[in-house]
PDB file of C-alpha atoms and ligand atoms in Angstrom:
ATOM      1  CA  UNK E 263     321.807 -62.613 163.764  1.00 41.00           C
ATOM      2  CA  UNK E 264     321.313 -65.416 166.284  1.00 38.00           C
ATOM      3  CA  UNK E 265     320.830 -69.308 166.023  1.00 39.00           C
ATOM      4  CA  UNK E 266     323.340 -69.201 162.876  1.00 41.00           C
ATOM      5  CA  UNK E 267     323.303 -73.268 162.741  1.00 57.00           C
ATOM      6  CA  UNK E 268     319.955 -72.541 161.401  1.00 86.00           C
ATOM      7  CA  UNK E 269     321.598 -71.439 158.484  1.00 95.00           C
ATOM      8  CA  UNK E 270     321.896 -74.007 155.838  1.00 97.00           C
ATOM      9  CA  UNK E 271     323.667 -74.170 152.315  1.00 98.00           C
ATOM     10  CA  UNK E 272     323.133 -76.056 149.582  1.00 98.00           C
ATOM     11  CA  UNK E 273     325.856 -75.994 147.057  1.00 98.00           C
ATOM     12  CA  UNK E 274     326.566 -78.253 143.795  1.00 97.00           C
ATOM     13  CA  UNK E 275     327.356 -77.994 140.012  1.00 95.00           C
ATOM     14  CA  UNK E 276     324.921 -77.313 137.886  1.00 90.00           C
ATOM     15  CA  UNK E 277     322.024 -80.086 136.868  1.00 91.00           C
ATOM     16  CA  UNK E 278     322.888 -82.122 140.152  1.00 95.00           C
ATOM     17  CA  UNK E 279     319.515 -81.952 140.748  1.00 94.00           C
ATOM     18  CA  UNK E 280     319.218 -79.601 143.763  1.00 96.00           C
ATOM     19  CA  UNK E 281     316.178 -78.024 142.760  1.00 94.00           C
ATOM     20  CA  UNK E 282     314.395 -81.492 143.073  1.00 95.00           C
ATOM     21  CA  UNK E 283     316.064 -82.386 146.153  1.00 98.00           C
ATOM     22  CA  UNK E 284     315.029 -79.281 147.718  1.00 97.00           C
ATOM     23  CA  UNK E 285     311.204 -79.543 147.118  1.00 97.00           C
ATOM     24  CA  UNK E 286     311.538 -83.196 148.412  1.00 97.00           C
ATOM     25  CA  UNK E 287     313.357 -81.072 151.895  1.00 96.00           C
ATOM     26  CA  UNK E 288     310.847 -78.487 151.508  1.00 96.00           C
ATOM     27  CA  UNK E 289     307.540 -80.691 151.434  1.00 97.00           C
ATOM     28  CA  UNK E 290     309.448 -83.031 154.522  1.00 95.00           C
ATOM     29  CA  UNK E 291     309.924 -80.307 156.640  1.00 93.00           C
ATOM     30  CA  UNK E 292     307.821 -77.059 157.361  1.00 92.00           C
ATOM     31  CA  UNK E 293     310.171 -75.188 159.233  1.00 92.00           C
ATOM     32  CA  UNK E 294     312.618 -74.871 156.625  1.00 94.00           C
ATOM     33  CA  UNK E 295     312.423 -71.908 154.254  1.00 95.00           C
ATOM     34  CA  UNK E 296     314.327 -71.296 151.251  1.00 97.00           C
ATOM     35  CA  UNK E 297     315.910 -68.285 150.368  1.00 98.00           C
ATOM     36  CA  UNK E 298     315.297 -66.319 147.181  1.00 98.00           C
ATOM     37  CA  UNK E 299     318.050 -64.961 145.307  1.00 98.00           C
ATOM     38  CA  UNK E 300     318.148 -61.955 142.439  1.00 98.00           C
ATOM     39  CA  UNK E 301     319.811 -62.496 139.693  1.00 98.00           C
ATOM     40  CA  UNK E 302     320.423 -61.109 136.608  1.00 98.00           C
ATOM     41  CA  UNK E 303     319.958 -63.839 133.885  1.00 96.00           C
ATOM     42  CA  UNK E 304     316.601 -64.134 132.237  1.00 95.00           C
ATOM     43  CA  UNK E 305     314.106 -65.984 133.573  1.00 96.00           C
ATOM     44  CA  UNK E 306     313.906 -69.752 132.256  1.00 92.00           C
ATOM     45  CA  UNK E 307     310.567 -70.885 130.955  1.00 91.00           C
ATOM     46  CA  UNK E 308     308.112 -71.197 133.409  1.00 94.00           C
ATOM     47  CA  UNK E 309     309.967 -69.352 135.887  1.00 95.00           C
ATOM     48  CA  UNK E 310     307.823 -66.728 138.186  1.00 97.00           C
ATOM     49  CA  UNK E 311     308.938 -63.767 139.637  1.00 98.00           C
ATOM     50  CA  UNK E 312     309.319 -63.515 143.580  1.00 96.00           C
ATOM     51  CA  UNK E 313     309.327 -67.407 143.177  1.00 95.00           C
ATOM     52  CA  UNK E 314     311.784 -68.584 141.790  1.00 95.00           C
ATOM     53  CA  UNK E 315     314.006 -65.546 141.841  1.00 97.00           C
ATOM     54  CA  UNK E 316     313.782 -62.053 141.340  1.00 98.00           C
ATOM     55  CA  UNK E 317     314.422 -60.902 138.164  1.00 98.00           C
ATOM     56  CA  UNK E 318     316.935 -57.518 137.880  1.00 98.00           C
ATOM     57  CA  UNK E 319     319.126 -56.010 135.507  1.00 98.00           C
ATOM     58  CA  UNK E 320     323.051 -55.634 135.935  1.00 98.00           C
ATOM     59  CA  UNK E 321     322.467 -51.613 137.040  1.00 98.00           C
ATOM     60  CA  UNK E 322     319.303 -52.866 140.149  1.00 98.00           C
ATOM     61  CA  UNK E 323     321.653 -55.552 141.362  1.00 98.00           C
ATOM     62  CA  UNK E 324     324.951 -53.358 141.200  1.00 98.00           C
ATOM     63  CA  UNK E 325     322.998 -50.522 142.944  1.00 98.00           C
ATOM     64  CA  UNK E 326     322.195 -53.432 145.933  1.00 98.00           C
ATOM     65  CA  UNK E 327     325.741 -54.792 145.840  1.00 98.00           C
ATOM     66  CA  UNK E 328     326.638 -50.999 146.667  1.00 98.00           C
ATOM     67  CA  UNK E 329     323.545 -50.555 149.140  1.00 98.00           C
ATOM     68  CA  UNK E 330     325.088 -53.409 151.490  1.00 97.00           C
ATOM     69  CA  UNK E 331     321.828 -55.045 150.288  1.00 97.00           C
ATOM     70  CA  UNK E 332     323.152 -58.616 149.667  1.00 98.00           C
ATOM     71  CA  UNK E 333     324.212 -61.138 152.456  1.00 97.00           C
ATOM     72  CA  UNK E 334     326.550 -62.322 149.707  1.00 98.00           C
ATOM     73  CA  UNK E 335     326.364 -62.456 145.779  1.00 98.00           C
ATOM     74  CA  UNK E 336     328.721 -63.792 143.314  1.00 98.00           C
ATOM     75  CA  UNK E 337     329.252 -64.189 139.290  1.00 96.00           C
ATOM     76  CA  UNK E 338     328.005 -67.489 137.616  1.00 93.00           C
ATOM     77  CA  UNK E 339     328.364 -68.096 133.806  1.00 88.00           C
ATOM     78  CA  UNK E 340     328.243 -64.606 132.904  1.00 91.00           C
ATOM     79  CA  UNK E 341     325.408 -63.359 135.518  1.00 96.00           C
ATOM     80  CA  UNK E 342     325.317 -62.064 139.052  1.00 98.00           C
ATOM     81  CA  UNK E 343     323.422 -64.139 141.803  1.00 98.00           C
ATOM     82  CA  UNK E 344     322.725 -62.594 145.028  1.00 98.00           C
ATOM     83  CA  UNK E 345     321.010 -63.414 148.529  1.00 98.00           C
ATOM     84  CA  UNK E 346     318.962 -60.450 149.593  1.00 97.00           C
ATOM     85  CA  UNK E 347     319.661 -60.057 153.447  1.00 95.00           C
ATOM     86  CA  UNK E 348     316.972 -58.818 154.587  1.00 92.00           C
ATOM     87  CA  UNK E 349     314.484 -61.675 153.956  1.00 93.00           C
ATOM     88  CA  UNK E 350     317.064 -64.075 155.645  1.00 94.00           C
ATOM     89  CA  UNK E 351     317.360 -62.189 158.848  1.00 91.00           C
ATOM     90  CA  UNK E 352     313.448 -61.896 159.232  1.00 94.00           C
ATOM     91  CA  UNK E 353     312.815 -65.908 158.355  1.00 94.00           C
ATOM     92  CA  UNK E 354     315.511 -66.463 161.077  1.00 91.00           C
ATOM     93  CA  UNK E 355     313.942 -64.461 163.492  1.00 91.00           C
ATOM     94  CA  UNK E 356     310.407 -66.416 163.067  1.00 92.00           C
ATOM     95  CA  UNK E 357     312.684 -68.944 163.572  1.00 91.00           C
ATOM     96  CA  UNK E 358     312.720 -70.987 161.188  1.00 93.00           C
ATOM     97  CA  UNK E 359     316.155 -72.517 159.355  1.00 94.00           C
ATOM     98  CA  UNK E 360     317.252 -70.926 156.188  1.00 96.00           C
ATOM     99  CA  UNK E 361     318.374 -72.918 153.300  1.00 97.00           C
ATOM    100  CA  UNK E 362     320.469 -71.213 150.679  1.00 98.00           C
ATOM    101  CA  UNK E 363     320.945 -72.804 147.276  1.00 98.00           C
ATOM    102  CA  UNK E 364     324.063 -70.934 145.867  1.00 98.00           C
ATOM    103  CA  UNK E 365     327.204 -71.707 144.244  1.00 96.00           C
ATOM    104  CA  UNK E 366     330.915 -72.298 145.774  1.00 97.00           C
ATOM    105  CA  UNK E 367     331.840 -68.605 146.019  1.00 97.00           C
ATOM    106  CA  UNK E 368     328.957 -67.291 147.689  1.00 98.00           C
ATOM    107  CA  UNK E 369     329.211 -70.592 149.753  1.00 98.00           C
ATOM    108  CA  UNK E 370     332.608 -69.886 151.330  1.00 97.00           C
ATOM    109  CA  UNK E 371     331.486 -66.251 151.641  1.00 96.00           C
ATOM    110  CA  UNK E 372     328.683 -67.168 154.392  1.00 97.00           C
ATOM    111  CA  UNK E 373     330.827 -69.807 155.649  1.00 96.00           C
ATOM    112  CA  UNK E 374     333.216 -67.148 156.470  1.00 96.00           C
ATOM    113  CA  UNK E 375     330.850 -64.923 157.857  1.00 94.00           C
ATOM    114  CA  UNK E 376     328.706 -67.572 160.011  1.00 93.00           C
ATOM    115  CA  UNK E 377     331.422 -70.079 160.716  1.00 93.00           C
ATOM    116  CA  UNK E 378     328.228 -72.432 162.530  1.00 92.00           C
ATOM    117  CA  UNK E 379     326.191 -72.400 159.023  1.00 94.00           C
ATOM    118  CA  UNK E 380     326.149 -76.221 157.990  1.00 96.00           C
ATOM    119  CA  UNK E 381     327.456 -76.464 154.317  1.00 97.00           C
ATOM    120  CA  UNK E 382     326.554 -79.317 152.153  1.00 98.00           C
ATOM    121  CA  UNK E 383     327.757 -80.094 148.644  1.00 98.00           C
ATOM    122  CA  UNK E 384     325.440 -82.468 146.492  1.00 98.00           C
ATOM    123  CA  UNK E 385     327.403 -84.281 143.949  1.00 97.00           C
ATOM    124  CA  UNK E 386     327.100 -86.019 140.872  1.00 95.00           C
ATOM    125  CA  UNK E 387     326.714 -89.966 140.297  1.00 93.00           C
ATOM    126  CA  UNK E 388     329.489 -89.115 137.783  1.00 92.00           C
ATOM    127  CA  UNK E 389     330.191 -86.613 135.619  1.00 90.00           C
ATOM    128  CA  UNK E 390     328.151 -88.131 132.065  1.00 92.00           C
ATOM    129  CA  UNK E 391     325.260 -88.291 134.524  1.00 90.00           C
ATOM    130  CA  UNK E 392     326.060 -84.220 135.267  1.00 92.00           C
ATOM    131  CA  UNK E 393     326.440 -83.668 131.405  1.00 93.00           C
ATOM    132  CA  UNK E 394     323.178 -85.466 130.649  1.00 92.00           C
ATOM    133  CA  UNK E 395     321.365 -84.020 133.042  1.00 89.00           C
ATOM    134  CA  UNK E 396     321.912 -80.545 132.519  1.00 89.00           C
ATOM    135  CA  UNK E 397     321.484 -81.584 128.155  1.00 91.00           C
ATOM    136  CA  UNK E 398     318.335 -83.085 128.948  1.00 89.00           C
ATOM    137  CA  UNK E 399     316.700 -80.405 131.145  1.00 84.00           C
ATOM    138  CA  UNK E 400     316.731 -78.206 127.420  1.00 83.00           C
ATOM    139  CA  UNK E 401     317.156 -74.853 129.307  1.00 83.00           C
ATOM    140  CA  UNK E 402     320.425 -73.547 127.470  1.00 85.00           C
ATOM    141  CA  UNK E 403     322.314 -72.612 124.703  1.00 88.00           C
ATOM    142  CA  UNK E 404     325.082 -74.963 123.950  1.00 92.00           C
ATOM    143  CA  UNK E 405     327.771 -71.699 124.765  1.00 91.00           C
ATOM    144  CA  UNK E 406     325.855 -71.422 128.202  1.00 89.00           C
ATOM    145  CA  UNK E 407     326.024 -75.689 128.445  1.00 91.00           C
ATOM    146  CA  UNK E 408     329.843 -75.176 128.394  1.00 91.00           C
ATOM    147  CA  UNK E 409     330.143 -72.620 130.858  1.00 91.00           C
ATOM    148  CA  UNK E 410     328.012 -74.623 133.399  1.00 91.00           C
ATOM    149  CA  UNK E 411     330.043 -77.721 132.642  1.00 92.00           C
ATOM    150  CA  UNK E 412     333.182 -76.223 132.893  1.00 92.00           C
ATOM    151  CA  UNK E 413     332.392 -74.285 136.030  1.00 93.00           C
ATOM    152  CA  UNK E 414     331.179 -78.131 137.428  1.00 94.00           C
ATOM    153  CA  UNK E 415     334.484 -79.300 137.654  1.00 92.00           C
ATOM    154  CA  UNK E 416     335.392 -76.347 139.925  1.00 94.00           C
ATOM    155  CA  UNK E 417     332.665 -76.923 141.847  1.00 96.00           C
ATOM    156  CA  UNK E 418     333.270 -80.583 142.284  1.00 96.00           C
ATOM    157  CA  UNK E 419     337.145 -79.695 143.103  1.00 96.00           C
ATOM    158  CA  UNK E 420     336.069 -77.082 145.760  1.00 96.00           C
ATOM    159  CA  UNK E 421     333.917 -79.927 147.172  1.00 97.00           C
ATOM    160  CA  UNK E 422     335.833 -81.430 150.123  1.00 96.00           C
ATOM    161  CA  UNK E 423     335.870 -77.621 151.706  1.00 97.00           C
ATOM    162  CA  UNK E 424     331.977 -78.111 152.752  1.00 98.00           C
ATOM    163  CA  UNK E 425     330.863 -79.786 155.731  1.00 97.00           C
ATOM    164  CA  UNK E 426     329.463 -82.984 154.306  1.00 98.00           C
ATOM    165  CA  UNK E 427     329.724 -84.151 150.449  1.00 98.00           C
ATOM    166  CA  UNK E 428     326.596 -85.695 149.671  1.00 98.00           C
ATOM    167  CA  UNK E 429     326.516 -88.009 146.427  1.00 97.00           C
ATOM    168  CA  UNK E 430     322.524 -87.638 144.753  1.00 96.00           C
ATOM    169  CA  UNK E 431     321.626 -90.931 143.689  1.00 95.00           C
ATOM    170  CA  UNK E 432     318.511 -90.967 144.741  1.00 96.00           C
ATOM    171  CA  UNK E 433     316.600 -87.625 145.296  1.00 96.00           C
ATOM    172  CA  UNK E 434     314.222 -89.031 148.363  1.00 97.00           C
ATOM    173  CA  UNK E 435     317.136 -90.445 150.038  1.00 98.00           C
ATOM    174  CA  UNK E 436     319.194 -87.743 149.296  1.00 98.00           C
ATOM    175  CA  UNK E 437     316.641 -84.970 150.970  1.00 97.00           C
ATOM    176  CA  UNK E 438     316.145 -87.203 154.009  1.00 96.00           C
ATOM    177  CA  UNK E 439     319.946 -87.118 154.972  1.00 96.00           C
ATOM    178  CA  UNK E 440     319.902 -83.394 154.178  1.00 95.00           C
ATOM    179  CA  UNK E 441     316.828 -83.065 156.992  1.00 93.00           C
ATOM    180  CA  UNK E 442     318.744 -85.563 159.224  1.00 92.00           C
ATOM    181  CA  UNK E 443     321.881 -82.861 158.941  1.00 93.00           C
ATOM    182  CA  UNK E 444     319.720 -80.144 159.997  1.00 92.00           C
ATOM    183  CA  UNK E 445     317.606 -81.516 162.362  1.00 87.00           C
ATOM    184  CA  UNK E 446     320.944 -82.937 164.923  1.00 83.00           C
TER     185      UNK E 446
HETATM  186  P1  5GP L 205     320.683 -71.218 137.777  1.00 94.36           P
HETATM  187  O1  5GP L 205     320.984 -70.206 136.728  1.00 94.36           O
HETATM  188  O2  5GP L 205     320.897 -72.634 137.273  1.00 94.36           O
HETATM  189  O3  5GP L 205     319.342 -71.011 138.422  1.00 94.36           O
HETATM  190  O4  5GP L 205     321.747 -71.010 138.941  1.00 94.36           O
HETATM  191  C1  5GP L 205     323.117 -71.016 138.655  1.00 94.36           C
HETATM  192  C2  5GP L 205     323.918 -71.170 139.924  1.00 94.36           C
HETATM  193  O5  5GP L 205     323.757 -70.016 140.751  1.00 94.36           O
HETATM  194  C3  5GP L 205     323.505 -72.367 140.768  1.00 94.36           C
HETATM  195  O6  5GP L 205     324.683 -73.047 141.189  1.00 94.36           O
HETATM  196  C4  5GP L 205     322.806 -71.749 141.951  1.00 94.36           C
HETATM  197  O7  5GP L 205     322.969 -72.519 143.119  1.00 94.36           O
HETATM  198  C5  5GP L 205     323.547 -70.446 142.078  1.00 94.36           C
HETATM  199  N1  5GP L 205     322.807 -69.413 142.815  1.00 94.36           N
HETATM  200  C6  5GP L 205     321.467 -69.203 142.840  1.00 94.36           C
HETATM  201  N2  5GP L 205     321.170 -68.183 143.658  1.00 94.36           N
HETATM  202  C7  5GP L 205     322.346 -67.738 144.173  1.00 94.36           C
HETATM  203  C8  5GP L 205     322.697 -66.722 145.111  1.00 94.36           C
HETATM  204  O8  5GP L 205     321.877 -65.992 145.650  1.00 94.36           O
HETATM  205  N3  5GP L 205     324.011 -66.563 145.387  1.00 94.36           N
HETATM  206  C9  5GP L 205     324.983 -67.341 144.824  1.00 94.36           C
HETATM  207  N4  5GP L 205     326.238 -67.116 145.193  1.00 94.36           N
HETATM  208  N5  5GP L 205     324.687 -68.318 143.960  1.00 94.36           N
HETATM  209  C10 5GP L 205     323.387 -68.522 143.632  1.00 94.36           C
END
């Protein structure tokens, strides 16, 4: 794979708001492309298939794990999340820079692999903000709610291993320094 720093992540805890940050990238700049992952937890309301992820059960993703099919994958609040390699090689190919929005293990797994990937974690005003946020966007079950927010303060500690630490406050400001990253 050439022209690694073209690959990008996009790490933070859960209801940071990177999903709105990224279509603020996305719409900014036409040569980025995001990745879409499988997983294995059910789709949200809303939520398409080939768009927002692909859709699998536990036995389709564990036959890819053992197919070599993933670039990485890793285990989130009780479901698997994986980026499907080959997608990623072709967009890089075309040339464009690939943005991966995954969590901290799957994170340090590319950084490993493609030490010239640029990592960015997006954090939290604070961590009431975090809590409301991810209350307030109504998607989960208050078990699932606890996971997330108890998986956020791993996150956060991991933080400091990225690149850059980026603090969302505001999502237009936020998405231009993300660009700015990228594009120097
Ligand atoms: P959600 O269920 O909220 O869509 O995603 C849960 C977490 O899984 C988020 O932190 C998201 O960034 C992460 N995630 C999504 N896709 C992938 C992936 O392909 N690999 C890894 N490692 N994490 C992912």
């Amino acid at each position: 794979m050439k022209n690694l720093k073209k690959l990008i992540i996009l790490t933070g805890p859960s209801g940071v708001g990177k999903g709105t940050v990224i279509k603020e990238i996305l719409a900014k700049d036409k040569n980025i492309w995001l990745s879409i992952s499988a997983t294995t937890r059910e789709p949200r309301e809303g939520e398409k298939e080939g768009e927002n992820y692909y859709f699998l059960n536990q036995e389709k993703f564990k036959e890819m794990i053992k197919q070599n099919l993933f670039l990485e994958w890793a285990q989130f609040a009780g479901n698997y999340y994986g980026t499907p390699l080959s997608s990623v090689n072709a967009k890089i190919k075309q040339g464009l820079s690939v943005l991966l929005e995954i969590e901290v293990e799957g994170a340090k797994q590319i950084k490993e692999k493609f030490p010239n990937s640029l990592s960015i974690f997006l954090l939290p005003p604070n961590k009431k903000e975090l809590e409301r946020r991810i209350r307030n966007r109504g998607t989960e079950k208050e078990e699932a709610i606890k996971k997330r927010l108890s998986r956020a303060n791993y996150e956060i500690s991991a933080s400091d291993e990225f690149d850059f630490a980026l603090t969302n406050n505001d999502v237009d400001e936020t998405a231009k320094r993300i660009i700015e990253l990228i594009q120097t």
